[in-house]
Short mmCIF file of C-alpha atoms in Angstrom, two decimals:
data_model
loop_
_atom_site.label_atom_id
_atom_site.label_comp_id
_atom_site.label_asym_id
_atom_site.label_seq_id
_atom_site.Cartn_x
_atom_site.Cartn_y
_atom_site.Cartn_z
CA MET A 982 0.03 -0.24 -0.18
CA ASN A 983 1.11 3.20 -0.97
CA LEU A 984 3.14 4.93 2.54
CA GLN A 985 1.32 8.94 0.86
CA LEU A 986 -2.23 7.67 0.64
CA LEU A 987 -1.94 7.79 4.15
CA LEU A 988 0.25 10.26 5.35
CA TYR A 989 -2.38 13.59 4.96
CA SER A 990 -1.36 16.65 5.99
CA SER A 991 -4.30 18.79 7.59
CA LYS A 992 -5.31 20.66 4.69
CA ASP A 993 -5.65 17.49 2.72
CA SER A 994 -7.77 16.12 5.51
CA VAL A 995 -10.03 18.44 5.54
CA LYS A 996 -10.16 18.93 2.35
CA PHE A 997 -11.33 15.06 1.89
CA SER A 998 -13.84 15.85 4.74
CA LYS A 999 -15.94 18.66 2.29
CA THR A 1000 -15.91 15.96 0.05
CA LEU A 1001 -16.82 13.11 1.96
CA ALA A 1002 -20.02 15.32 3.66
CA ASN A 1003 -20.93 16.59 0.29
CA ILE A 1004 -20.80 13.04 -1.12
CA LEU A 1005 -23.50 12.36 1.98
CA SER A 1006 -25.68 14.39 1.96
CA THR A 1007 -26.67 12.95 -1.55
CA VAL A 1008 -27.19 9.59 0.54
CA THR A 1009 -29.75 8.43 1.98
CA LEU A 1010 -29.24 6.62 5.22
CA GLU A 1011 -31.54 3.90 6.67
CA GLU A 1012 -31.96 3.92 11.01
CA THR A 1013 -33.91 3.06 13.57
CA ASN A 1014 -37.93 4.01 13.81
CA LEU A 1015 -36.92 6.50 16.43
CA ASN A 1016 -40.31 4.86 18.24
CA SER A 1017 -38.68 1.70 18.44
CA VAL A 1018 -35.05 2.81 20.21
CA GLU A 1019 -36.21 1.60 23.73
CA LYS A 1020 -37.60 -1.05 23.43
CA LEU A 1021 -34.62 -2.05 21.86
CA LYS A 1022 -32.38 -0.54 24.38
CA LYS A 1023 -33.71 -3.24 27.19
CA TRP A 1024 -33.17 -6.16 24.20
CA LYS A 1025 -30.56 -8.71 25.59
CA VAL A 1026 -27.43 -8.57 23.27
CA ASP A 1027 -25.90 -11.54 22.31
CA PHE A 1028 -22.21 -10.32 21.75
CA HIS A 1029 -20.64 -12.97 19.89
CA GLN A 1030 -22.71 -12.18 17.60
CA LEU A 1031 -22.09 -8.35 17.68
CA VAL A 1032 -18.62 -9.43 17.59
CA THR A 1033 -18.85 -11.44 14.31
CA THR A 1034 -20.66 -8.57 12.52
CA ILE A 1035 -18.09 -6.32 13.82
CA TYR A 1036 -15.14 -8.29 12.05
CA ARG A 1037 -17.89 -8.84 8.74
CA LEU A 1038 -17.93 -5.52 7.69
CA THR A 1039 -14.43 -4.70 9.25
CA LYS A 1040 -13.58 -7.38 6.40
CA ASN A 1041 -15.55 -5.39 4.21
CA THR A 1042 -14.07 -2.49 4.92
CA ARG A 1043 -11.00 -3.24 4.22
CA ILE A 1044 -11.91 -4.91 0.71
CA GLN A 1045 -13.72 -1.44 0.05
CA ALA A 1046 -10.08 0.31 0.98
CA LYS A 1047 -7.70 -2.11 -0.84
CA VAL A 1048 -9.54 -1.59 -4.03
CA ALA A 1049 -9.47 2.21 -3.72
CA THR A 1050 -6.11 2.43 -2.48
CA GLU A 1051 -4.81 0.41 -5.96
CA ILE A 1052 -6.89 2.66 -8.10
CA TYR A 1053 -5.67 5.16 -6.39
CA GLU A 1054 -2.21 4.17 -7.32
CA GLN A 1055 -2.53 3.01 -10.53
CA LEU A 1056 -4.16 6.52 -11.31
CA GLN A 1057 -0.40 8.10 -9.62
CA TYR A 1058 1.76 5.90 -11.31
CA ILE A 1059 -0.34 6.91 -14.69
CA THR A 1060 -0.10 11.02 -13.32
CA GLU A 1061 4.13 10.70 -12.12
CA ARG A 1062 4.59 9.38 -15.27
CA GLY A 1063 2.62 11.45 -17.26
CA TRP A 1064 0.03 9.66 -20.10
CA GLN A 1065 1.30 7.08 -22.82
CA GLN A 1066 -0.48 5.33 -25.24
CA GLU A 1067 0.09 1.86 -23.44
CA ASP A 1068 -2.17 3.44 -20.38
CA ALA A 1069 -4.45 3.36 -22.43
CA ASP A 1070 -5.70 -0.69 -20.81
CA MET A 1071 -4.35 0.16 -17.43
CA PHE A 1072 -7.22 2.89 -17.52
CA THR A 1073 -10.17 1.06 -18.57
CA GLU A 1074 -8.90 -1.43 -16.21
CA THR A 1075 -8.84 1.33 -13.33
CA ILE A 1076 -12.34 2.25 -14.59
CA GLU A 1077 -14.16 -0.65 -14.94
CA LYS A 1078 -12.34 -1.60 -10.42
CA VAL A 1079 -14.75 1.90 -9.92
CA ARG A 1080 -17.54 0.50 -10.76
CA GLN A 1081 -17.19 -2.89 -9.88
CA LEU A 1082 -16.00 -1.03 -6.10
CA ALA A 1083 -19.42 1.13 -6.26
CA VAL A 1084 -21.23 -1.86 -6.66
CA PHE A 1085 -19.33 -3.56 -4.58
CA GLY A 1086 -20.30 -0.88 -1.89
CA TYR A 1087 -24.44 -0.77 -2.06
CA GLY A 1088 -24.57 -4.14 -2.61
CA ILE A 1089 -22.96 -4.44 0.95
CA ALA A 1090 -24.44 -1.41 1.84
CA LYS A 1091 -27.90 -3.01 1.49
CA ALA A 1092 -27.69 -6.49 2.61
CA GLN A 1093 -26.07 -4.46 6.17
CA GLU A 1094 -29.28 -2.19 6.07
CA ASP A 1095 -31.52 -5.73 5.55
CA GLU A 1096 -29.92 -7.60 8.20
CA ALA A 1097 -29.46 -4.68 10.69
CA ARG A 1098 -33.49 -4.86 10.23
CA GLU A 1099 -34.30 -8.33 10.69
CA THR A 1100 -31.61 -7.82 13.85
CA THR A 1101 -35.35 -4.64 14.54
CA THR A 1102 -37.74 -7.40 14.22
CA LYS A 1103 -36.08 -10.13 16.06
CA ALA A 1104 -35.17 -8.18 18.73
CA LEU A 1105 -38.84 -7.14 18.97
CA LYS A 1106 -40.16 -10.34 18.88
CA LEU A 1107 -42.17 -9.29 16.05
CA PRO A 1108 -44.12 -11.88 13.97
CA HIS A 1109 -42.48 -12.57 10.35
CA SER A 1110 -45.23 -10.82 8.33
CA LEU A 1111 -43.76 -7.46 8.36
CA LYS A 1112 -41.31 -8.31 7.25
CA HIS A 1113 -42.36 -6.96 4.03
CA LEU A 1114 -43.51 -3.69 4.83
CA GLU A 1115 -40.96 -1.32 3.17
CA THR A 1116 -38.97 0.88 4.42
CA SER A 1117 -40.18 5.04 5.42
CA GLN A 1118 -38.20 8.38 3.97
CA LYS A 1119 -38.90 11.53 6.20
CA GLY A 1120 -36.54 13.99 5.00
CA ASP A 1121 -32.90 12.67 4.82
CA LYS A 1122 -33.88 9.53 6.94
CA LYS A 1123 -35.07 6.53 5.86
CA TYR A 1124 -36.98 3.66 8.68
CA ALA A 1125 -36.31 0.89 8.76
CA PHE A 1126 -39.90 0.35 8.71
CA THR A 1127 -43.16 2.16 7.53
CA SER A 1128 -45.66 4.67 9.52
CA GLU A 1129 -48.19 2.09 9.23
CA PHE A 1130 -45.70 -0.45 11.09
CA TYR A 1131 -46.86 1.10 14.45
#
């Protein structure tokens, strides 16, 4: 991994944070409906399941970071060397990696939301028949269940 990627100056960190904030403002994050939070706080947690879930999330994040690092290094190589005709294949490959990374990221996020919704359903001891209720959106938030749920 390119060490330069990890050594941000504070100016770079601020710039990255602003860029990330702009990206996140266009993404709707799912969360637990507010009226079920108190019930969830009372649920006893299986810590093995929790730790396993965290490790799985970490693995997915590392996969995304590894591919992002590869993309960065390929583009950095082309930039430092200057564009040459033989770079066309590498550039096409890099574009495909970006596409695959985006698909992977969105797919993983959807799977994680589904898992969180399923765990919420289990923790609240809701009937299996409620799983068909789709998410509802209010403003910039998307809740795990529709308002008909309550």
